[in-house]
Short mmCIF file of C-alpha atoms in Angstrom, two decimals:
data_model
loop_
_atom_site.label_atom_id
_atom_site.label_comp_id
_atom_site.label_asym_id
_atom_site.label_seq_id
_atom_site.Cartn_x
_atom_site.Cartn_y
_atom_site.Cartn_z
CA UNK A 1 9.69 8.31 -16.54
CA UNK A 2 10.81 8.33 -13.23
CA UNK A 3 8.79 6.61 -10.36
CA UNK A 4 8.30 7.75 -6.85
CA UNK A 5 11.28 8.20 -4.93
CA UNK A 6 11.68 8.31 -1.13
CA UNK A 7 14.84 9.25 0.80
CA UNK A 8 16.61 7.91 3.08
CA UNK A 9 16.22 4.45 2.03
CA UNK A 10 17.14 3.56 5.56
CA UNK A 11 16.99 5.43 8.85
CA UNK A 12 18.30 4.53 12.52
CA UNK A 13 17.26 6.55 15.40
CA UNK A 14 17.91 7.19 18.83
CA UNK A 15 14.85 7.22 21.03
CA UNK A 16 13.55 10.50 21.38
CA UNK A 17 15.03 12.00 18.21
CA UNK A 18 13.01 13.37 15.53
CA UNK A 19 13.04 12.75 12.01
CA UNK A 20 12.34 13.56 8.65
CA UNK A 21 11.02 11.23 5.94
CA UNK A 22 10.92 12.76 1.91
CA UNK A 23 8.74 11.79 -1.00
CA UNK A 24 9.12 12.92 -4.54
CA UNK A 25 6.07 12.04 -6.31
CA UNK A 26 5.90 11.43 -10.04
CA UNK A 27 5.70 15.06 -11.43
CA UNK A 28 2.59 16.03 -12.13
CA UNK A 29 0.59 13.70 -9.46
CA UNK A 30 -2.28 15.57 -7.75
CA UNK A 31 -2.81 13.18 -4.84
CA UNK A 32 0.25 11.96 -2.42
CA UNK A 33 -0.62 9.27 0.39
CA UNK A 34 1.58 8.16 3.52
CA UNK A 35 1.40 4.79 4.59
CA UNK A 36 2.78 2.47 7.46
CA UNK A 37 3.63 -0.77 6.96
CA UNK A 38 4.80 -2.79 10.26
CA UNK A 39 6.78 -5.95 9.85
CA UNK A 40 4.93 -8.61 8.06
CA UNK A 41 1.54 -6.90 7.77
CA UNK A 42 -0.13 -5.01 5.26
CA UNK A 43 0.53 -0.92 4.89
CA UNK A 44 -1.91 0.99 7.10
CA UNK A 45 -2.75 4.65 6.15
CA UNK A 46 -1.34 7.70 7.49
CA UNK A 47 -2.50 10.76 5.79
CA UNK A 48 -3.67 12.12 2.24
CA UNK A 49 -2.98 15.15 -0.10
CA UNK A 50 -4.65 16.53 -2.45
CA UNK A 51 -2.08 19.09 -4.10
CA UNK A 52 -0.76 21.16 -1.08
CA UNK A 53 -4.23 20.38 1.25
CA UNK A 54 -4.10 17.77 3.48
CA UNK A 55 -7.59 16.32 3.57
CA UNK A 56 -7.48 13.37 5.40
CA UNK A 57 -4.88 12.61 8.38
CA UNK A 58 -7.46 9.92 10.17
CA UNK A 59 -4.84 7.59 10.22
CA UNK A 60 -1.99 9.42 12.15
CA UNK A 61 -1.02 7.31 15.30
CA UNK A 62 -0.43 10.53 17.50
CA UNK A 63 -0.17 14.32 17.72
CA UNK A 64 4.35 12.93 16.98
CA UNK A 65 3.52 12.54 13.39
CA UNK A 66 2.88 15.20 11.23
CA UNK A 67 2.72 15.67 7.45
CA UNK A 68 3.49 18.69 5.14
CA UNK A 69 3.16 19.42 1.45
CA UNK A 70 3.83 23.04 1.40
CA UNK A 71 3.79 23.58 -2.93
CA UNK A 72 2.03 20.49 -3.70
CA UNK A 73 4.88 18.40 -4.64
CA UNK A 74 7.38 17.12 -2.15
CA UNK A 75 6.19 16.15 0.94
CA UNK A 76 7.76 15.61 3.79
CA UNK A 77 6.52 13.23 6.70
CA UNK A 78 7.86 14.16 10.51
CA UNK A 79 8.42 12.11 13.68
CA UNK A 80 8.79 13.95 16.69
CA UNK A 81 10.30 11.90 19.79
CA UNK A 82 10.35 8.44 18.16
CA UNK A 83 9.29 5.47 20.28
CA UNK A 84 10.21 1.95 19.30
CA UNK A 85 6.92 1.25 18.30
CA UNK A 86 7.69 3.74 15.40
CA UNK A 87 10.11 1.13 14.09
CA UNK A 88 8.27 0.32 10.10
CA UNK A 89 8.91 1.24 6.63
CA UNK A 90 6.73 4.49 5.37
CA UNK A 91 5.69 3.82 2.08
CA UNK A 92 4.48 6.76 0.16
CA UNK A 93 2.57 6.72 -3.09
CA UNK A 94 1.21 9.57 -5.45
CA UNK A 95 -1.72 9.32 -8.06
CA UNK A 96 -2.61 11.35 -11.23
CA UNK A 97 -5.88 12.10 -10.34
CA UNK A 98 -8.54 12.93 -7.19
CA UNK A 99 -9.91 9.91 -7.27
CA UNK A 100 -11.22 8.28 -10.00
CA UNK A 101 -12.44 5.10 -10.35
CA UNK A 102 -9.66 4.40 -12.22
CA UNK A 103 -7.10 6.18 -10.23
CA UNK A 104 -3.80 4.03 -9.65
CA UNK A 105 -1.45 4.57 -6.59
CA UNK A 106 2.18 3.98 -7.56
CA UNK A 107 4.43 3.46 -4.46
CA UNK A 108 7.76 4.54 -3.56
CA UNK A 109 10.58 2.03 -2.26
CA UNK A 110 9.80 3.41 1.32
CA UNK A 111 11.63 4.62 4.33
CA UNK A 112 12.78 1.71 7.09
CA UNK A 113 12.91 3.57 10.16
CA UNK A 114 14.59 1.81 13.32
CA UNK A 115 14.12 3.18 16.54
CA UNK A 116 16.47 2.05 18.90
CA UNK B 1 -14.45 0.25 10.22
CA UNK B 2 -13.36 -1.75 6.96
CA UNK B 3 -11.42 -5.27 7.46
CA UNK B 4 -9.33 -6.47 4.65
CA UNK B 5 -8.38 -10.53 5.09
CA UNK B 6 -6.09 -12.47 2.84
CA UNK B 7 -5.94 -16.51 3.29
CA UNK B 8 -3.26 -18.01 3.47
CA UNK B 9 -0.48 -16.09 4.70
CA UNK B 10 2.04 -18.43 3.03
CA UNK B 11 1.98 -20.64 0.11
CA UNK B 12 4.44 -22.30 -1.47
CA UNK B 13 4.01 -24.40 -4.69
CA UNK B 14 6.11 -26.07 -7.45
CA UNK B 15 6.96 -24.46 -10.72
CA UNK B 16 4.00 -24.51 -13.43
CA UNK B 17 1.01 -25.09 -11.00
CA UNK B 18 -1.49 -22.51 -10.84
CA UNK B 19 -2.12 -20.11 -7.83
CA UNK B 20 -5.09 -18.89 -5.95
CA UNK B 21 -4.88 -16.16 -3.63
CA UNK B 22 -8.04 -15.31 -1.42
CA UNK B 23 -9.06 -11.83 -0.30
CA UNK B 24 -12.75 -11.11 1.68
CA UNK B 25 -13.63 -7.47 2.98
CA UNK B 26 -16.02 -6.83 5.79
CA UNK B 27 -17.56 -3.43 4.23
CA UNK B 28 -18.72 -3.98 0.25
CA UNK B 29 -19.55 -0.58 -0.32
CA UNK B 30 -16.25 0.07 -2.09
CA UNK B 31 -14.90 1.85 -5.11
CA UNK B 32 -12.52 -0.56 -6.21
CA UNK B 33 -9.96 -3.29 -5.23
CA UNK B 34 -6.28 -3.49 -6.24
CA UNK B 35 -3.90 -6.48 -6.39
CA UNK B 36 -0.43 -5.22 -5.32
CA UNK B 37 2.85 -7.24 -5.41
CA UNK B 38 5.78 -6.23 -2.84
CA UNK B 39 9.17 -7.70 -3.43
CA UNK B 40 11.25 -7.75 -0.76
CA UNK B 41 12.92 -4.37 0.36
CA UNK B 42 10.78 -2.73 -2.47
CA UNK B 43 7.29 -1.23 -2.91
CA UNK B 44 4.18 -1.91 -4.16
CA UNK B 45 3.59 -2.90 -8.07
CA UNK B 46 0.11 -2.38 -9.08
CA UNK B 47 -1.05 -5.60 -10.91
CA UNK B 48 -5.10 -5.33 -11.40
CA UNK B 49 -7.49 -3.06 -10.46
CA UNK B 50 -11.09 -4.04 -10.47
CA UNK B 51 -13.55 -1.03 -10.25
CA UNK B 52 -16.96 -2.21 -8.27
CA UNK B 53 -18.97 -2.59 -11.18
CA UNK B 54 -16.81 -5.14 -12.75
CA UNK B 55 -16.87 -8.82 -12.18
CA UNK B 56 -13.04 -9.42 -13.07
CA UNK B 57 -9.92 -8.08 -14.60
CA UNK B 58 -6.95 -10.18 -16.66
CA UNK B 59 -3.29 -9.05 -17.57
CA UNK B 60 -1.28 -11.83 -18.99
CA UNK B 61 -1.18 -14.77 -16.56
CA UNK B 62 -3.27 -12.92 -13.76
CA UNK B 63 -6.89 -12.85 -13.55
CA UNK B 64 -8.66 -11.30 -10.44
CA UNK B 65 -12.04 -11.76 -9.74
CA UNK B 66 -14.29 -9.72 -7.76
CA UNK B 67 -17.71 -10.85 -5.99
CA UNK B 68 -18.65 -6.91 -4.12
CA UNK B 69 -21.97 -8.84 -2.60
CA UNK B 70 -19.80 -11.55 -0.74
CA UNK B 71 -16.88 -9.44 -0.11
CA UNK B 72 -14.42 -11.64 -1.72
CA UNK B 73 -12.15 -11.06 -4.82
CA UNK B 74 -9.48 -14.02 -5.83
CA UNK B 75 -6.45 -13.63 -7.53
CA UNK B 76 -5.60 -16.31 -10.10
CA UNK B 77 -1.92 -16.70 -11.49
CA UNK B 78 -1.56 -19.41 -14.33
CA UNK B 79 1.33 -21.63 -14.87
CA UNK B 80 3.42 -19.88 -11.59
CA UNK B 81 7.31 -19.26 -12.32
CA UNK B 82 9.97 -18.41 -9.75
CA UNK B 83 9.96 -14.98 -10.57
CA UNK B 84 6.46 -14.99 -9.28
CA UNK B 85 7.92 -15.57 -5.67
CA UNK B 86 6.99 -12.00 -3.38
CA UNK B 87 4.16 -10.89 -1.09
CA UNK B 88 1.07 -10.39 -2.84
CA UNK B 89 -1.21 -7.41 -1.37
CA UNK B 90 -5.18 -6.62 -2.20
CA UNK B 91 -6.33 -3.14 -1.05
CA UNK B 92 -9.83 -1.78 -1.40
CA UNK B 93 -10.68 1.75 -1.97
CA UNK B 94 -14.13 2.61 -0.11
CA UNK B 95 -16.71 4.61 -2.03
CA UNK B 96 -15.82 7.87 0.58
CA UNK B 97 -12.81 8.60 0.62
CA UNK B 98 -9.00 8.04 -1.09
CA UNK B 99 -7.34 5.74 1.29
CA UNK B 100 -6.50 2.46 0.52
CA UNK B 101 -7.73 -0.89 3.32
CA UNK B 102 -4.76 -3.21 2.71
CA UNK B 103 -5.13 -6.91 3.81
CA UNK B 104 -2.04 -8.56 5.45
CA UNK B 105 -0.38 -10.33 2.00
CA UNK B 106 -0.03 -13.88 0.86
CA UNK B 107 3.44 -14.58 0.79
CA UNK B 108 4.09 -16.65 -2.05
CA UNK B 109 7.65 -18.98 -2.96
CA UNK B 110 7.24 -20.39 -6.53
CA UNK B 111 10.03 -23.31 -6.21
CA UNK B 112 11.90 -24.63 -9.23
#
């Protein structure tokens, strides 16, 4: 079936512009996570869903980023008045459960965001 | 706060000799750990996931370990190819929460 797909593949902005990052998760999946991932490091967590709540947005860098999953599929992650230090590639991922021991995250081929 | 380290950051080896890939975690009161491979320009491919009550986890060539007391799990990779060249990732889940810890990656080249 199909895997979790994130779009666009690649973004360039201005300074100062917002944007829009979209995740499909694999049908079905209860939980959907955001995750930032800088240039050679590991991904570092944004924010989780479970269905349309978000219960945990600990990671979120600043009040700029915010995170919506209005029906509990989609979600959308938004960056309002992007700063170079925005520059990464958001990863999202989505798994079947709420947390099992067992529970697997599958990732998406992520966003690259430039800020120039 | 949890602290996920992987050592080394780079390794390179010939074809057909085996890897080791070293994870330790600062916080052992976790749920489970995951081995993740990133190719470049791509995401992350689950590989193994060891829930805390297990000692170690094989699929194939790969066998991951997992000491919780220590904080350390290794990742094992028999007989490396060049298709096993990418980034390889361990993340730990901690008993609260969903989030995965994610260490910084072992970037691996396999050369022919």
């Amino acid at each position: 079936g199909a895997g979790v797909s994130q779009s666009p593949r690649y973004k360039v902005a201005k300074r100062g512009q917002d944007v829009a990052l979209r995740c499909d998760p694999i049908s079905g999946h209860v939980s959907l996570f955001w995750y930032q991932q800088a240039l050679g490091q590991g991904p570092e967590f944004l924010t989780y869903f479970q269905n349309e709540a978000q219960l945990d947005k600990s990671g979120l860098p600043s009040d700029r980023f915010f995170a919506e999953r209005p029906e509990g599929s989609v979600s959308t992650l938004k960056i309002q008045r992007t700063q170079q230090e925005d520059s990464a590639v958001y990863l999202c991922a989505s798994s079947p459960g709420q947390g099992g021991s067992t529970d697997t995250q599958y990732f998406g081929p992520g966003t690259r965001l430039t800020v120039l | 706060k949890q602290e996920v380290t992987q050592i080394p950051a780079a390794l390179s080896v010939p074809e057909g000799e085996n890897l080791v890939l070293n994870c330790s975690f600062t916080d052992s009161a976790i749920y489970n750990l995951q081995w993740f491979r990133q190719d470049p320009g791509k995401g992350l491919t689950s590989l193994l996931l060891i829930q805390s009550s297990q000692r170690e986890q094989t699929s194939g060539r790969l066998n991951a370990s997992l000491d919780k007391s220590s904080g350390r799990s290794t990742l094992y990779i028999a007989a490396s190819q060049p298709g096993d060249s990418a980034t390889y990732l361990c993340a730990v889940r901690e008993a609260a929460g969903n989030k995965l810890t994610f260490g910084g990656g072992t970037r691996v080249l396999v050369k022919p």
